[in-house]
Amino acid sequence: GENVEQHPSTLSVQEGDSAVIKCTYSDSASNYFPWYKQELGKRPQLIIDIRSNVGEKKDQRIAVTLNKTAKHFSLHITETQPEDSAVYFCAASSSSYKLIFGSGTRLLVRP
Amino acid sequence: DVKVTQSSRYLVKRTGEKVFLECVQDMDHENMFWYRQDPGLGLRLIYFSYDVKMKEKGDIPEGYSVSREKKERFSLILESASTNQTSMYLCASRTPPENTEAFFGQGTRLTVV
């Protein structure tokens, strides 16, 4: 069945540095790739998404890239701040309505 | 404002009990999902429903069933609760086409003793 793998499981960076989280998916029919941020004790919330007809999307300090051939997509956070500390989830979705998530990355931004 | 509401924030049940987790959304969304969240395992899909009375198994349906009699409500049922079902349960909803944001409930932390 569909599978989404996410790496790394934990990531610690210095404030101001960049952070990169990578995901791979197995279903070639996947066409929508959202990223969610979950702060401690809160529900996951969408921070950025990308569709299969686009290779890159940027929103201020956050960017996502998609390589359909390799079935890879990545989240890039530049100029990290302590409030970026959270768990980040990638996900993939196709026309089957399923929304499959990765295992999550715990990002810690050290002041 | 978008709202997905789960009936309980915390729940403690005994082994063997039948447990109902309720989720209600007020956005007229067709698709609804139940996930469980465990440390290191991410969000694993239990069941989803793409329309009223329609349901499909996710990746870990064993020990669970669901009910969707009305569009706004999606219930997760643990037929006979076991300790390995102790977890955080998250409900989500979204509207077709499939390339849209899913909105999550606040989660129910279920402990089975």
JSON list of N, CA, C and O in Angstrom, two decimals, chain A residues 66-106:
[
{"chain": "A", "resi": 66, "resn": "LEU", "atom": "N", "xyz": [9.66, 19.49, -4.76]},
{"chain": "A", "resi": 66, "resn": "LEU", "atom": "CA", "xyz": [9.11, 18.20, -5.14]},
{"chain": "A", "resi": 66, "resn": "LEU", "atom": "C", "xyz": [9.87, 17.66, -6.34]},
{"chain": "A", "resi": 66, "resn": "LEU", "atom": "O", "xyz": [10.03, 18.37, -7.35]},
{"chain": "A", "resi": 67, "resn": "ASN", "atom": "N", "xyz": [10.30, 16.41, -6.25]},
{"chain": "A", "resi": 67, "resn": "ASN", "atom": "CA", "xyz": [10.93, 15.71, -7.37]},
{"chain": "A", "resi": 67, "resn": "ASN", "atom": "C", "xyz": [10.06, 14.49, -7.66]},
{"chain": "A", "resi": 67, "resn": "ASN", "atom": "O", "xyz": [10.18, 13.46, -6.98]},
{"chain": "A", "resi": 68, "resn": "LYS", "atom": "N", "xyz": [9.18, 14.61, -8.64]},
{"chain": "A", "resi": 68, "resn": "LYS", "atom": "CA", "xyz": [8.23, 13.54, -8.92]},
{"chain": "A", "resi": 68, "resn": "LYS", "atom": "C", "xyz": [8.92, 12.29, -9.44]},
{"chain": "A", "resi": 68, "resn": "LYS", "atom": "O", "xyz": [8.50, 11.17, -9.16]},
{"chain": "A", "resi": 69, "resn": "THR", "atom": "N", "xyz": [9.98, 12.47, -10.20]},
{"chain": "A", "resi": 69, "resn": "THR", "atom": "CA", "xyz": [10.68, 11.32, -10.78]},
{"chain": "A", "resi": 69, "resn": "THR", "atom": "C", "xyz": [11.25, 10.44, -9.67]},
{"chain": "A", "resi": 69, "resn": "THR", "atom": "O", "xyz": [11.14, 9.21, -9.70]},
{"chain": "A", "resi": 70, "resn": "ALA", "atom": "N", "xyz": [11.86, 11.09, -8.68]},
{"chain": "A", "resi": 70, "resn": "ALA", "atom": "CA", "xyz": [12.48, 10.36, -7.58]},
{"chain": "A", "resi": 70, "resn": "ALA", "atom": "C", "xyz": [11.49, 10.10, -6.45]},
{"chain": "A", "resi": 70, "resn": "ALA", "atom": "O", "xyz": [11.83, 9.42, -5.47]},
{"chain": "A", "resi": 71, "resn": "LYS", "atom": "N", "xyz": [10.29, 10.67, -6.54]},
{"chain": "A", "resi": 71, "resn": "LYS", "atom": "CA", "xyz": [9.28, 10.55, -5.49]},
{"chain": "A", "resi": 71, "resn": "LYS", "atom": "C", "xyz": [9.80, 11.08, -4.16]},
{"chain": "A", "resi": 71, "resn": "LYS", "atom": "O", "xyz": [9.63, 10.47, -3.10]},
{"chain": "A", "resi": 72, "resn": "HIS", "atom": "N", "xyz": [10.45, 12.24, -4.24]},
{"chain": "A", "resi": 72, "resn": "HIS", "atom": "CA", "xyz": [10.98, 12.90, -3.05]},
{"chain": "A", "resi": 72, "resn": "HIS", "atom": "C", "xyz": [10.35, 14.27, -2.91]},
{"chain": "A", "resi": 72, "resn": "HIS", "atom": "O", "xyz": [10.10, 14.96, -3.92]},
{"chain": "A", "resi": 73, "resn": "PHE", "atom": "N", "xyz": [10.13, 14.71, -1.68]},
{"chain": "A", "resi": 73, "resn": "PHE", "atom": "CA", "xyz": [9.80, 16.10, -1.44]},
{"chain": "A", "resi": 73, "resn": "PHE", "atom": "C", "xyz": [10.40, 16.53, -0.12]},
{"chain": "A", "resi": 73, "resn": "PHE", "atom": "O", "xyz": [10.62, 15.69, 0.77]},
{"chain": "A", "resi": 74, "resn": "SER", "atom": "N", "xyz": [10.73, 17.79, -0.01]},
{"chain": "A", "resi": 74, "resn": "SER", "atom": "CA", "xyz": [11.49, 18.28, 1.14]},
{"chain": "A", "resi": 74, "resn": "SER", "atom": "C", "xyz": [10.93, 19.60, 1.64]},
{"chain": "A", "resi": 74, "resn": "SER", "atom": "O", "xyz": [10.41, 20.40, 0.87]},
{"chain": "A", "resi": 75, "resn": "LEU", "atom": "N", "xyz": [11.10, 19.80, 2.94]},
{"chain": "A", "resi": 75, "resn": "LEU", "atom": "CA", "xyz": [10.73, 21.06, 3.58]},
{"chain": "A", "resi": 75, "resn": "LEU", "atom": "C", "xyz": [12.01, 21.78, 3.98]},
{"chain": "A", "resi": 75, "resn": "LEU", "atom": "O", "xyz": [12.91, 21.18, 4.59]},
{"chain": "A", "resi": 76, "resn": "HIS", "atom": "N", "xyz": [12.10, 23.06, 3.64]},
{"chain": "A", "resi": 76, "resn": "HIS", "atom": "CA", "xyz": [13.27, 23.86, 3.97]},
{"chain": "A", "resi": 76, "resn": "HIS", "atom": "C", "xyz": [12.81, 25.05, 4.82]},
{"chain": "A", "resi": 76, "resn": "HIS", "atom": "O", "xyz": [11.92, 25.79, 4.40]},
{"chain": "A", "resi": 77, "resn": "ILE", "atom": "N", "xyz": [13.43, 25.20, 5.98]},
{"chain": "A", "resi": 77, "resn": "ILE", "atom": "CA", "xyz": [13.14, 26.35, 6.83]},
{"chain": "A", "resi": 77, "resn": "ILE", "atom": "C", "xyz": [14.44, 27.13, 6.97]},
{"chain": "A", "resi": 77, "resn": "ILE", "atom": "O", "xyz": [15.46, 26.59, 7.43]},
{"chain": "A", "resi": 78, "resn": "THR", "atom": "N", "xyz": [14.42, 28.39, 6.56]},
{"chain": "A", "resi": 78, "resn": "THR", "atom": "CA", "xyz": [15.61, 29.23, 6.67]},
{"chain": "A", "resi": 78, "resn": "THR", "atom": "C", "xyz": [15.48, 30.16, 7.88]},
{"chain": "A", "resi": 78, "resn": "THR", "atom": "O", "xyz": [14.38, 30.40, 8.39]},
{"chain": "A", "resi": 79, "resn": "GLU", "atom": "N", "xyz": [16.63, 30.64, 8.33]},
{"chain": "A", "resi": 79, "resn": "GLU", "atom": "CA", "xyz": [16.67, 31.58, 9.46]},
{"chain": "A", "resi": 79, "resn": "GLU", "atom": "C", "xyz": [15.80, 31.10, 10.62]},
{"chain": "A", "resi": 79, "resn": "GLU", "atom": "O", "xyz": [14.92, 31.82, 11.11]},
{"chain": "A", "resi": 80, "resn": "THR", "atom": "N", "xyz": [16.07, 29.89, 11.06]},
{"chain": "A", "resi": 80, "resn": "THR", "atom": "CA", "xyz": [15.21, 29.28, 12.08]},
{"chain": "A", "resi": 80, "resn": "THR", "atom": "C", "xyz": [15.15, 30.11, 13.36]},
{"chain": "A", "resi": 80, "resn": "THR", "atom": "O", "xyz": [16.12, 30.78, 13.75]},
{"chain": "A", "resi": 81, "resn": "GLN", "atom": "N", "xyz": [13.98, 30.03, 14.01]},
{"chain": "A", "resi": 81, "resn": "GLN", "atom": "CA", "xyz": [13.74, 30.75, 15.25]},
{"chain": "A", "resi": 81, "resn": "GLN", "atom": "C", "xyz": [13.24, 29.76, 16.30]},
{"chain": "A", "resi": 81, "resn": "GLN", "atom": "O", "xyz": [12.72, 28.70, 15.95]},
{"chain": "A", "resi": 82, "resn": "PRO", "atom": "N", "xyz": [13.39, 30.08, 17.59]},
{"chain": "A", "resi": 82, "resn": "PRO", "atom": "CA", "xyz": [12.94, 29.14, 18.63]},
{"chain": "A", "resi": 82, "resn": "PRO", "atom": "C", "xyz": [11.48, 28.71, 18.46]},
{"chain": "A", "resi": 82, "resn": "PRO", "atom": "O", "xyz": [11.14, 27.56, 18.76]},
{"chain": "A", "resi": 83, "resn": "GLU", "atom": "N", "xyz": [10.64, 29.60, 17.96]},
{"chain": "A", "resi": 83, "resn": "GLU", "atom": "CA", "xyz": [9.23, 29.24, 17.78]},
{"chain": "A", "resi": 83, "resn": "GLU", "atom": "C", "xyz": [8.99, 28.25, 16.64]},
{"chain": "A", "resi": 83, "resn": "GLU", "atom": "O", "xyz": [7.87, 27.76, 16.46]},
{"chain": "A", "resi": 84, "resn": "ASP", "atom": "N", "xyz": [10.05, 27.94, 15.88]},
{"chain": "A", "resi": 84, "resn": "ASP", "atom": "CA", "xyz": [9.94, 26.90, 14.86]},
{"chain": "A", "resi": 84, "resn": "ASP", "atom": "C", "xyz": [10.05, 25.51, 15.49]},
{"chain": "A", "resi": 84, "resn": "ASP", "atom": "O", "xyz": [9.77, 24.50, 14.83]},
{"chain": "A", "resi": 85, "resn": "SER", "atom": "N", "xyz": [10.46, 25.43, 16.75]},
{"chain": "A", "resi": 85, "resn": "SER", "atom": "CA", "xyz": [10.58, 24.14, 17.43]},
{"chain": "A", "resi": 85, "resn": "SER", "atom": "C", "xyz": [9.20, 23.49, 17.53]},
{"chain": "A", "resi": 85, "resn": "SER", "atom": "O", "xyz": [8.25, 24.08, 18.04]},
{"chain": "A", "resi": 86, "resn": "ALA", "atom": "N", "xyz": [9.10, 22.27, 16.99]},
{"chain": "A", "resi": 86, "resn": "ALA", "atom": "CA", "xyz": [7.82, 21.56, 16.92]},
{"chain": "A", "resi": 86, "resn": "ALA", "atom": "C", "xyz": [8.08, 20.21, 16.26]},
{"chain": "A", "resi": 86, "resn": "ALA", "atom": "O", "xyz": [9.21, 19.90, 15.88]},
{"chain": "A", "resi": 87, "resn": "VAL", "atom": "N", "xyz": [7.02, 19.44, 16.09]},
{"chain": "A", "resi": 87, "resn": "VAL", "atom": "CA", "xyz": [7.09, 18.23, 15.28]},
{"chain": "A", "resi": 87, "resn": "VAL", "atom": "C", "xyz": [6.49, 18.54, 13.92]},
{"chain": "A", "resi": 87, "resn": "VAL", "atom": "O", "xyz": [5.40, 19.13, 13.83]},
{"chain": "A", "resi": 88, "resn": "TYR", "atom": "N", "xyz": [7.19, 18.17, 12.88]},
{"chain": "A", "resi": 88, "resn": "TYR", "atom": "CA", "xyz": [6.74, 18.41, 11.51]},
{"chain": "A", "resi": 88, "resn": "TYR", "atom": "C", "xyz": [6.41, 17.09, 10.83]},
{"chain": "A", "resi": 88, "resn": "TYR", "atom": "O", "xyz": [7.16, 16.12, 10.94]},
{"chain": "A", "resi": 89, "resn": "PHE", "atom": "N", "xyz": [5.26, 17.07, 10.15]},
{"chain": "A", "resi": 89, "resn": "PHE", "atom": "CA", "xyz": [4.82, 15.88, 9.43]},
{"chain": "A", "resi": 89, "resn": "PHE", "atom": "C", "xyz": [4.67, 16.19, 7.95]},
{"chain": "A", "resi": 89, "resn": "PHE", "atom": "O", "xyz": [4.06, 17.20, 7.58]},
{"chain": "A", "resi": 90, "resn": "CYS", "atom": "N", "xyz": [5.20, 15.32, 7.11]},
{"chain": "A", "resi": 90, "resn": "CYS", "atom": "CA", "xyz": [4.89, 15.39, 5.69]},
{"chain": "A", "resi": 90, "resn": "CYS", "atom": "C", "xyz": [3.74, 14.42, 5.42]},
{"chain": "A", "resi": 90, "resn": "CYS", "atom": "O", "xyz": [3.47, 13.52, 6.23]},
{"chain": "A", "resi": 91, "resn": "ALA", "atom": "N", "xyz": [3.07, 14.59, 4.30]},
{"chain": "A", "resi": 91, "resn": "ALA", "atom": "CA", "xyz": [1.97, 13.71, 3.93]},
{"chain": "A", "resi": 91, "resn": "ALA", "atom": "C", "xyz": [1.85, 13.66, 2.42]},
{"chain": "A", "resi": 91, "resn": "ALA", "atom": "O", "xyz": [2.36, 14.54, 1.71]},
{"chain": "A", "resi": 92, "resn": "ALA", "atom": "N", "xyz": [1.17, 12.63, 1.93]},
{"chain": "A", "resi": 92, "resn": "ALA", "atom": "CA", "xyz": [0.91, 12.50, 0.50]},
{"chain": "A", "resi": 92, "resn": "ALA", "atom": "C", "xyz": [-0.52, 12.02, 0.29]},
{"chain": "A", "resi": 92, "resn": "ALA", "atom": "O", "xyz": [-1.05, 11.25, 1.11]},
{"chain": "A", "resi": 93, "resn": "SER", "atom": "N", "xyz": [-1.10, 12.50, -0.79]},
{"chain": "A", "resi": 93, "resn": "SER", "atom": "CA", "xyz": [-2.49, 12.16, -1.07]},
{"chain": "A", "resi": 93, "resn": "SER", "atom": "C", "xyz": [-2.67, 11.97, -2.56]},
{"chain": "A", "resi": 93, "resn": "SER", "atom": "O", "xyz": [-2.02, 12.63, -3.37]},
{"chain": "A", "resi": 94, "resn": "SER", "atom": "N", "xyz": [-3.57, 11.06, -2.92]},
{"chain": "A", "resi": 94, "resn": "SER", "atom": "CA", "xyz": [-3.88, 10.83, -4.33]},
{"chain": "A", "resi": 94, "resn": "SER", "atom": "C", "xyz": [-5.40, 10.87, -4.50]},
{"chain": "A", "resi": 94, "resn": "SER", "atom": "O", "xyz": [-6.13, 11.22, -3.59]},
{"chain": "A", "resi": 95, "resn": "SER", "atom": "N", "xyz": [-5.86, 10.46, -5.65]},
{"chain": "A", "resi": 95, "resn": "SER", "atom": "CA", "xyz": [-7.30, 10.48, -5.91]},
{"chain": "A", "resi": 95, "resn": "SER", "atom": "C", "xyz": [-8.06, 9.41, -5.13]},
{"chain": "A", "resi": 95, "resn": "SER", "atom": "O", "xyz": [-9.27, 9.33, -5.21]},
{"chain": "A", "resi": 96, "resn": "SER", "atom": "N", "xyz": [-7.36, 8.57, -4.38]},
{"chain": "A", "resi": 96, "resn": "SER", "atom": "CA", "xyz": [-8.03, 7.55, -3.57]},
{"chain": "A", "resi": 96, "resn": "SER", "atom": "C", "xyz": [-8.58, 8.13, -2.28]},
{"chain": "A", "resi": 96, "resn": "SER", "atom": "O", "xyz": [-9.13, 7.40, -1.46]},
{"chain": "A", "resi": 97, "resn": "TYR", "atom": "N", "xyz": [-8.42, 9.43, -2.08]},
{"chain": "A", "resi": 97, "resn": "TYR", "atom": "CA", "xyz": [-8.89, 10.15, -0.89]},
{"chain": "A", "resi": 97, "resn": "TYR", "atom": "C", "xyz": [-8.02, 9.94, 0.34]},
{"chain": "A", "resi": 97, "resn": "TYR", "atom": "O", "xyz": [-8.10, 10.68, 1.28]},
{"chain": "A", "resi": 98, "resn": "LYS", "atom": "N", "xyz": [-7.18, 8.91, 0.31]},
{"chain": "A", "resi": 98, "resn": "LYS", "atom": "CA", "xyz": [-6.33, 8.68, 1.48]},
{"chain": "A", "resi": 98, "resn": "LYS", "atom": "C", "xyz": [-5.36, 9.83, 1.67]},
{"chain": "A", "resi": 98, "resn": "LYS", "atom": "O", "xyz": [-4.88, 10.41, 0.71]},
{"chain": "A", "resi": 99, "resn": "LEU", "atom": "N", "xyz": [-5.07, 10.13, 2.93]},
{"chain": "A", "resi": 99, "resn": "LEU", "atom": "CA", "xyz": [-4.04, 11.10, 3.28]},
{"chain": "A", "resi": 99, "resn": "LEU", "atom": "C", "xyz": [-3.10, 10.39, 4.22]},
{"chain": "A", "resi": 99, "resn": "LEU", "atom": "O", "xyz": [-3.44, 10.10, 5.37]},
{"chain": "A", "resi": 100, "resn": "ILE", "atom": "N", "xyz": [-1.89, 10.08, 3.71]},
{"chain": "A", "resi": 100, "resn": "ILE", "atom": "CA", "xyz": [-0.93, 9.26, 4.46]},
{"chain": "A", "resi": 100, "resn": "ILE", "atom": "C", "xyz": [0.20, 10.15, 4.95]},
{"chain": "A", "resi": 100, "resn": "ILE", "atom": "O", "xyz": [0.79, 10.91, 4.16]},
{"chain": "A", "resi": 101, "resn": "PHE", "atom": "N", "xyz": [0.52, 10.00, 6.25]},
{"chain": "A", "resi": 101, "resn": "PHE", "atom": "CA", "xyz": [1.53, 10.84, 6.88]},
{"chain": "A", "resi": 101, "resn": "PHE", "atom": "C", "xyz": [2.84, 10.09, 7.09]},
{"chain": "A", "resi": 101, "resn": "PHE", "atom": "O", "xyz": [2.86, 8.86, 7.23]},
{"chain": "A", "resi": 102, "resn": "GLY", "atom": "N", "xyz": [3.92, 10.85, 7.15]},
{"chain": "A", "resi": 102, "resn": "GLY", "atom": "CA", "xyz": [5.20, 10.33, 7.56]},
{"chain": "A", "resi": 102, "resn": "GLY", "atom": "C", "xyz": [5.25, 10.19, 9.08]},
{"chain": "A", "resi": 102, "resn": "GLY", "atom": "O", "xyz": [4.29, 10.55, 9.79]},
{"chain": "A", "resi": 103, "resn": "SER", "atom": "N", "xyz": [6.38, 9.72, 9.57]},
{"chain": "A", "resi": 103, "resn": "SER", "atom": "CA", "xyz": [6.51, 9.42, 11.00]},
{"chain": "A", "resi": 103, "resn": "SER", "atom": "C", "xyz": [6.86, 10.64, 11.85]},
{"chain": "A", "resi": 103, "resn": "SER", "atom": "O", "xyz": [6.91, 10.55, 13.07]},
{"chain": "A", "resi": 104, "resn": "GLY", "atom": "N", "xyz": [7.12, 11.77, 11.21]},
{"chain": "A", "resi": 104, "resn": "GLY", "atom": "CA", "xyz": [7.36, 13.00, 11.95]},
{"chain": "A", "resi": 104, "resn": "GLY", "atom": "C", "xyz": [8.83, 13.29, 12.20]},
{"chain": "A", "resi": 104, "resn": "GLY", "atom": "O", "xyz": [9.65, 12.39, 12.31]},
{"chain": "A", "resi": 105, "resn": "THR", "atom": "N", "xyz": [9.14, 14.58, 12.30]},
{"chain": "A", "resi": 105, "resn": "THR", "atom": "CA", "xyz": [10.49, 15.05, 12.64]},
{"chain": "A", "resi": 105, "resn": "THR", "atom": "C", "xyz": [10.36, 16.04, 13.80]},
{"chain": "A", "resi": 105, "resn": "THR", "atom": "O", "xyz": [9.65, 17.04, 13.68]},
{"chain": "A", "resi": 106, "resn": "ARG", "atom": "N", "xyz": [11.06, 15.75, 14.86]},
{"chain": "A", "resi": 106, "resn": "ARG", "atom": "CA", "xyz": [11.06, 16.69, 15.99]},
{"chain": "A", "resi": 106, "resn": "ARG", "atom": "C", "xyz": [12.20, 17.68, 15.78]},
{"chain": "A", "resi": 106, "resn": "ARG", "atom": "O", "xyz": [13.37, 17.30, 15.81]}
]
